[in-house]
PDB file of C-alpha atoms in Angstrom:
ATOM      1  CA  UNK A   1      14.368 -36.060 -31.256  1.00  0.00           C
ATOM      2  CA  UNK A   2      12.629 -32.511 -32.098  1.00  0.00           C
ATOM      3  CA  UNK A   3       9.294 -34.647 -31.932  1.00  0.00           C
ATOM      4  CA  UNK A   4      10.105 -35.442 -28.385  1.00  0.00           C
ATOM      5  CA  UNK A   5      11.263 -32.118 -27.449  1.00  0.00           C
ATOM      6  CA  UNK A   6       8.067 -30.412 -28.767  1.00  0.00           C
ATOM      7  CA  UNK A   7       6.005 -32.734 -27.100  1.00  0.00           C
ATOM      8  CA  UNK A   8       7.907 -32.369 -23.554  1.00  0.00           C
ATOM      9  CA  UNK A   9       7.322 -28.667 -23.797  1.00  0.00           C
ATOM     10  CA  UNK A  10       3.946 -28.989 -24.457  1.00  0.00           C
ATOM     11  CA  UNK A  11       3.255 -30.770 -21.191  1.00  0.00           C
ATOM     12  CA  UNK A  12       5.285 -28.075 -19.590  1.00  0.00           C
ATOM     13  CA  UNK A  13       3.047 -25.464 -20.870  1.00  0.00           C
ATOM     14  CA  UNK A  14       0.119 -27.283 -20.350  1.00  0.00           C
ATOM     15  CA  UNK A  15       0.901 -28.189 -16.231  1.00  0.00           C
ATOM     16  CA  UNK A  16       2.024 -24.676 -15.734  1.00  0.00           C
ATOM     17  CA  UNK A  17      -1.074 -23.146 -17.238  1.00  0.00           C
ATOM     18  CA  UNK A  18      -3.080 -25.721 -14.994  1.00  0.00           C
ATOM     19  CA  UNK A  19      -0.990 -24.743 -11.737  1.00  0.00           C
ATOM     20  CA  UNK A  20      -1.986 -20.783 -12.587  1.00  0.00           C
ATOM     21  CA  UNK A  21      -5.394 -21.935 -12.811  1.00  0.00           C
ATOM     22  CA  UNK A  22      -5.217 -23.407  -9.472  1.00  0.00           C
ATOM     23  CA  UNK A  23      -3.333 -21.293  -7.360  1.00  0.00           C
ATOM     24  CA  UNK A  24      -5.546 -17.942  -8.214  1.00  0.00           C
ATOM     25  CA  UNK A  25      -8.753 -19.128 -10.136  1.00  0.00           C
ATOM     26  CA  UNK A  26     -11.008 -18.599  -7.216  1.00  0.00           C
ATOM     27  CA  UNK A  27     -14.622 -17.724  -7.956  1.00  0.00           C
ATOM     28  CA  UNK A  28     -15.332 -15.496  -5.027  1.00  0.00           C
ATOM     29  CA  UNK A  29     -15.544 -11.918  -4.841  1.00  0.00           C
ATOM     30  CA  UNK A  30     -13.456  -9.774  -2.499  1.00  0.00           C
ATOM     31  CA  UNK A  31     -15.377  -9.202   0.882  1.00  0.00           C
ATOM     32  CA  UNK A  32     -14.131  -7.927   3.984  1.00  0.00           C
ATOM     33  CA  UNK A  33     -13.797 -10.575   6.979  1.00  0.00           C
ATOM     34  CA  UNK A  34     -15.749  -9.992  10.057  1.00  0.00           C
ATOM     35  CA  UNK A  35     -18.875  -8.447   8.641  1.00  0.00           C
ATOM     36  CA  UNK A  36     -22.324  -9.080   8.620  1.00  0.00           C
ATOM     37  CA  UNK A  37     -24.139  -9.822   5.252  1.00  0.00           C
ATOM     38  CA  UNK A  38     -25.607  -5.810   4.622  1.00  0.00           C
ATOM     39  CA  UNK A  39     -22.048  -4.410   5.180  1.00  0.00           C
ATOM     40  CA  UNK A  40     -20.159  -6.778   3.280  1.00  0.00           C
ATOM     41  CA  UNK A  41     -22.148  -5.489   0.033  1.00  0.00           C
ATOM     42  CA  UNK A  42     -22.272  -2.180   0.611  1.00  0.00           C
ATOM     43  CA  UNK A  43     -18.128  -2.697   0.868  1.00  0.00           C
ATOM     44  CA  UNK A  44     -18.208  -4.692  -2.612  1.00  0.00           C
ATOM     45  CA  UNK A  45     -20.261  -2.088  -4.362  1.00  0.00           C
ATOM     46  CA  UNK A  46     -17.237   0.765  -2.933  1.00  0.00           C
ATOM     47  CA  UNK A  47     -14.767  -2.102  -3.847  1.00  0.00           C
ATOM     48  CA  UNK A  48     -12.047   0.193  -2.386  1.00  0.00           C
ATOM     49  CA  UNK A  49     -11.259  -0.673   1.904  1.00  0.00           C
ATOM     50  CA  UNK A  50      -9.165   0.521   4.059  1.00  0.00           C
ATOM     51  CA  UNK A  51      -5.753   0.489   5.816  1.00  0.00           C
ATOM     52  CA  UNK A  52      -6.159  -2.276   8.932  1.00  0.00           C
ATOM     53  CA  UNK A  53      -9.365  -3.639   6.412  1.00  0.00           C
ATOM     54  CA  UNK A  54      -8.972  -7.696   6.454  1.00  0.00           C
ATOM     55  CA  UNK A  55      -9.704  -8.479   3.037  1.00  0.00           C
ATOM     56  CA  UNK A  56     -10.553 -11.893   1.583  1.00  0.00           C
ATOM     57  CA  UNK A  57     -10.192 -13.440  -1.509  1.00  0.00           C
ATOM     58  CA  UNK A  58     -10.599 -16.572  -2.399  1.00  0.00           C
ATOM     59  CA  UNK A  59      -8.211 -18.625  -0.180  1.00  0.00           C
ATOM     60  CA  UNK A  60      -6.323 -15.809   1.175  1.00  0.00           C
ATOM     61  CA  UNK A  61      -6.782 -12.787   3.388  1.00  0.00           C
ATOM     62  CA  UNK A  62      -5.036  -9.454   3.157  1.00  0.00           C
ATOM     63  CA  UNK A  63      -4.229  -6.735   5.307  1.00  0.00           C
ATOM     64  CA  UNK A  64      -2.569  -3.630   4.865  1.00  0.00           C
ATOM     65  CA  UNK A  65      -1.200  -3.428   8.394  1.00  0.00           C
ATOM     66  CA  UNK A  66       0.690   0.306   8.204  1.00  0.00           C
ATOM     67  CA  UNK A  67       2.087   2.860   5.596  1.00  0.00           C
ATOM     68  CA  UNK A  68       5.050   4.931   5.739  1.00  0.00           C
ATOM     69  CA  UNK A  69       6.523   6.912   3.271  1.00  0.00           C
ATOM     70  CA  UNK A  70      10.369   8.210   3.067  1.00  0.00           C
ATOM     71  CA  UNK A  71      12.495   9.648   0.443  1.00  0.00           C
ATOM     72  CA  UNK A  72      15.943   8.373   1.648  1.00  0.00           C
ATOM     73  CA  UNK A  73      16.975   5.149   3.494  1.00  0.00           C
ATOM     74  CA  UNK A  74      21.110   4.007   4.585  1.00  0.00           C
ATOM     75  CA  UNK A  75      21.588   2.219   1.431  1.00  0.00           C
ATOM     76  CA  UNK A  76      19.990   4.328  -1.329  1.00  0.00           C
ATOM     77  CA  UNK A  77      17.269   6.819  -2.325  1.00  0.00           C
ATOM     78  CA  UNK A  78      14.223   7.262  -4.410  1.00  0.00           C
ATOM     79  CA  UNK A  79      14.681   8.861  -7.885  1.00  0.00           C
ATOM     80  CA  UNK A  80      14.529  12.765  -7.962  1.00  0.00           C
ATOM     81  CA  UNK A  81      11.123  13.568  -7.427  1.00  0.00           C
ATOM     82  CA  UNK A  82      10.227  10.387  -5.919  1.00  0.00           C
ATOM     83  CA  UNK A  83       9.351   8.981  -2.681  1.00  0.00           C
ATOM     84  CA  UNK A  84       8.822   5.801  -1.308  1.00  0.00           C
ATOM     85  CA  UNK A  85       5.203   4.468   0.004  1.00  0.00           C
ATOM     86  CA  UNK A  86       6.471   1.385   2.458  1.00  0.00           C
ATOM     87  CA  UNK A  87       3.195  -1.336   3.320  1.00  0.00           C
ATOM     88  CA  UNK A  88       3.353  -3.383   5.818  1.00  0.00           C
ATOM     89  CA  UNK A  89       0.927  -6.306   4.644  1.00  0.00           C
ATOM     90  CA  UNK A  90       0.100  -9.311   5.963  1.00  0.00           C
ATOM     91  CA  UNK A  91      -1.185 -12.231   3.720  1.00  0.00           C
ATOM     92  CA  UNK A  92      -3.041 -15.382   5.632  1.00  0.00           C
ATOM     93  CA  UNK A  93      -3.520 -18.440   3.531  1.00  0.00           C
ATOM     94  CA  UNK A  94      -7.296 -20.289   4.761  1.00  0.00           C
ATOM     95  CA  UNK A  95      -7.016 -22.740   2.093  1.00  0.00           C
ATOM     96  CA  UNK A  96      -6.579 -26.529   2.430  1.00  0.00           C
ATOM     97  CA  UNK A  97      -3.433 -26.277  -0.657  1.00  0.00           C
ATOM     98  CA  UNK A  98      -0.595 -23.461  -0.299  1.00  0.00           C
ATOM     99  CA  UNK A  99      -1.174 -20.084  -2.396  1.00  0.00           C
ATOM    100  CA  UNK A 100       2.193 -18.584  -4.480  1.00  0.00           C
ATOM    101  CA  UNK A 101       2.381 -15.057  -3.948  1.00  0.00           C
ATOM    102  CA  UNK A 102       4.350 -12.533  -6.441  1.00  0.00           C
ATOM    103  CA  UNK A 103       4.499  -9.179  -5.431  1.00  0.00           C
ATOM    104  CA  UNK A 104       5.952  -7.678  -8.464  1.00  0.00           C
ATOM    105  CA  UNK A 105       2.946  -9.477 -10.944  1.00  0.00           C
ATOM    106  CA  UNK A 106       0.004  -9.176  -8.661  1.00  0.00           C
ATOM    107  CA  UNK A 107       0.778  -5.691  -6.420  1.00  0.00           C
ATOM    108  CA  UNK A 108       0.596  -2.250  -7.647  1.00  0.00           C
ATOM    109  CA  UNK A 109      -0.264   0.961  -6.432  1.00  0.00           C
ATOM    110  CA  UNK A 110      -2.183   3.147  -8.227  1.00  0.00           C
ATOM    111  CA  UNK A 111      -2.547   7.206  -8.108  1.00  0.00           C
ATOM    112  CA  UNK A 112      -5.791   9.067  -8.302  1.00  0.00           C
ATOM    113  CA  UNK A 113      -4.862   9.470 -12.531  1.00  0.00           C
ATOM    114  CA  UNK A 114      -4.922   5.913 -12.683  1.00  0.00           C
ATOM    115  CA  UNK A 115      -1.166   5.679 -13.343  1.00  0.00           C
ATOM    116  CA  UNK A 116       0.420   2.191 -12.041  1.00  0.00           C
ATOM    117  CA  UNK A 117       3.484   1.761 -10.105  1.00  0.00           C
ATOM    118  CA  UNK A 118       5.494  -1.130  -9.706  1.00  0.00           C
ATOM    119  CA  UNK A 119       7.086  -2.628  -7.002  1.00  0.00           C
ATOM    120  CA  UNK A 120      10.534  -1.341  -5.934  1.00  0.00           C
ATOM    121  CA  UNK A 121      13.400  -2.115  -3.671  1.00  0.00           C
ATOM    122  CA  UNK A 122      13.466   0.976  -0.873  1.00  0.00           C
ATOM    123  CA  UNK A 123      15.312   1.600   1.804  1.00  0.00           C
ATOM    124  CA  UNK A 124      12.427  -0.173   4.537  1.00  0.00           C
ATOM    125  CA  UNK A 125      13.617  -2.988   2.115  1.00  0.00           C
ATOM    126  CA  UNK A 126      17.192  -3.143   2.454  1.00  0.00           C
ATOM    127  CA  UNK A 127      17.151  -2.208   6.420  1.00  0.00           C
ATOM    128  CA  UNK A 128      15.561  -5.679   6.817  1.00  0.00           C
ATOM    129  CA  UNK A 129      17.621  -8.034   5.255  1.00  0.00           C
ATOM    130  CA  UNK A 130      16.996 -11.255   7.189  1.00  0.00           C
ATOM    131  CA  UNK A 131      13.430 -10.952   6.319  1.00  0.00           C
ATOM    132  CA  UNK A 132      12.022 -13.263   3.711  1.00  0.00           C
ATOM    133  CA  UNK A 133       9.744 -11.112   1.874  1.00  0.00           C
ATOM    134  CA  UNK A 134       6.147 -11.825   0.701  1.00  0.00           C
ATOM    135  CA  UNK A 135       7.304 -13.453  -2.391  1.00  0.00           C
ATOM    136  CA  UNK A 136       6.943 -17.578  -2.974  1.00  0.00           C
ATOM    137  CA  UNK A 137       4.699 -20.112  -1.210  1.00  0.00           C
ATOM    138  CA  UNK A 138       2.711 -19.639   1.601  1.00  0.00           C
ATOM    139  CA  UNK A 139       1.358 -23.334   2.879  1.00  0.00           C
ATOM    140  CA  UNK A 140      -2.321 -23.939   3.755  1.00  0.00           C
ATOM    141  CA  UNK A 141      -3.178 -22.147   7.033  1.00  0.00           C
ATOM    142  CA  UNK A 142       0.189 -20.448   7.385  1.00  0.00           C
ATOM    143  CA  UNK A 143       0.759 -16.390   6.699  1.00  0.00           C
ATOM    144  CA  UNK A 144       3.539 -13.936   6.050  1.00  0.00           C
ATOM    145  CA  UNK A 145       3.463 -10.144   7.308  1.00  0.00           C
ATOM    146  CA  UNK A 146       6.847  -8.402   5.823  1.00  0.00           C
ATOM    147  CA  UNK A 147       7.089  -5.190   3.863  1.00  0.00           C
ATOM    148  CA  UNK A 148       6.360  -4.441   0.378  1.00  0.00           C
ATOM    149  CA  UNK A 149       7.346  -1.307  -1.480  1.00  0.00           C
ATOM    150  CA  UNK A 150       6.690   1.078  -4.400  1.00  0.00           C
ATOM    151  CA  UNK A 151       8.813   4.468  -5.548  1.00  0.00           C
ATOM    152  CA  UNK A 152       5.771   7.075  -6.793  1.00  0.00           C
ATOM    153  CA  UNK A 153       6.121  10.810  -7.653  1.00  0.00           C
ATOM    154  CA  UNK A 154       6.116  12.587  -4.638  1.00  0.00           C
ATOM    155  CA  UNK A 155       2.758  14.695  -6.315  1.00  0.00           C
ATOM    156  CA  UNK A 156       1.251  12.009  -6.730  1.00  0.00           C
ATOM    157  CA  UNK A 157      -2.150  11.671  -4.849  1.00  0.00           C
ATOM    158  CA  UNK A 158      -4.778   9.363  -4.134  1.00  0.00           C
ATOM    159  CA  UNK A 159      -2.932   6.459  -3.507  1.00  0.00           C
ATOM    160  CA  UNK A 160      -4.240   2.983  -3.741  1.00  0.00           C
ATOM    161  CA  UNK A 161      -2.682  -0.903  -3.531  1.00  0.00           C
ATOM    162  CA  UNK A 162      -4.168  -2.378  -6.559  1.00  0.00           C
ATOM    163  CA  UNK A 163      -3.407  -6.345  -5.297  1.00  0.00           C
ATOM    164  CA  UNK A 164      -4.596  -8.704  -8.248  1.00  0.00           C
ATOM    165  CA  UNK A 165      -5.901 -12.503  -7.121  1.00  0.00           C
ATOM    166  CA  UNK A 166      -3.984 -14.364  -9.982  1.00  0.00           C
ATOM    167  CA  UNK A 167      -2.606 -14.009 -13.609  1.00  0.00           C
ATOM    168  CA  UNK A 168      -5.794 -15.782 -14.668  1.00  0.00           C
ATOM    169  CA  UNK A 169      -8.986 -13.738 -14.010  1.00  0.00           C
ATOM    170  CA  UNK A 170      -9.546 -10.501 -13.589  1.00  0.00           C
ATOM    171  CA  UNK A 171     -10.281 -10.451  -9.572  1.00  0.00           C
ATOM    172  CA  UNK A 172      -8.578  -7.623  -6.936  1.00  0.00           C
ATOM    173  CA  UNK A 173      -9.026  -5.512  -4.447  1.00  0.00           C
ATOM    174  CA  UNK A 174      -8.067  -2.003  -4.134  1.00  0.00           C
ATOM    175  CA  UNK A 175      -6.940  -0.541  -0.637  1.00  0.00           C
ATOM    176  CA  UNK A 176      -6.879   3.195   0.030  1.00  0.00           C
ATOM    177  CA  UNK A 177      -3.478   3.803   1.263  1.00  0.00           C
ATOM    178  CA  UNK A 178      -4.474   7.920   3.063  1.00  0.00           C
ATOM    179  CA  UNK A 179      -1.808   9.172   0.818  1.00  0.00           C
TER     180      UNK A 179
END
């Protein structure tokens, strides 16, 4: 009986490591859509792009639509000395196979010290309740646009979305948020 049970989880480790593989492994390097050849590598060797920037990766495309930033909403507030930075991101899947998207393992936003911040619920958050978030499946050719947020020290500077392509290589882009 353990026999069996060690064996089953096995298989469950080993489809689930294969489905990670899958879903972010992609080969390619981050390059901005719509450019020609010259610009594209002067924007890899900067590797950081811009608000509005369409960004691909792999299968998927990603664009930083807006930023706001707000330190109270109806529902709740930022930690003293906080503030929230609010994106508004959309994220178009080109591939033939849908792409899972996690925004609290593969988004972060980094400040000019290199210290990471996490994903947070803010008040841009709760006021849109009916909205279905970024998180989960997106099928082939289909893409979400919804907002995404992060609570950062309100002295913090140099803001950047850190957006990581999968759990399994070591693949992102950075966006500079203007903050």
């Amino acid at each position: 009986m353990i026999k069996k049970i060690l064996i089953g989880l096995g298989i469950l480790f080993v489809v689930i490591i294969i489905i990670g593989m899958a879903s972010g492994g992609s080969k390619s390097e981050p390059k901005k859509v719509g450019e020609n050849s010259n610009n594209s590598k002067m924007q890899e060797q900067q590797a950081v792009y811009k608000v509005g920037d369409k960004i691909e990766l792999g299968n998927v495309i990603i664009t930083v639509n807006s930023v706001e930033t707000s330190t109270s909403g109806q529902y709740t507030q930022p930690s003293e000395g906080n503030l929230w930075i609010d994106l508004n991101m959309t994220i178009e899947n080109t591939g033939s196979k849908q792409e899972f998207i996690t925004t609290l393992g593969q988004m972060f936003v980094l400040d000019d010290k290199n210290n990471q911040f996490q994903v947070a619920v803010t008040g841009k958050r709760l006021a849109n309740p009916g909205s279905q978030g970024l998180d989960g499946a997106i099928v082939a050719g289909a893409k979400k646009t919804d907002w995404v947020g992060f609570e950062v020290p309100k002295t913090a500077t140099g803001l950047k979305l850190q957006y990581n392509a999968s759990f399994f290589n070591n693949k992102n882009i950075l966006v500079d948020l203007g903050k």
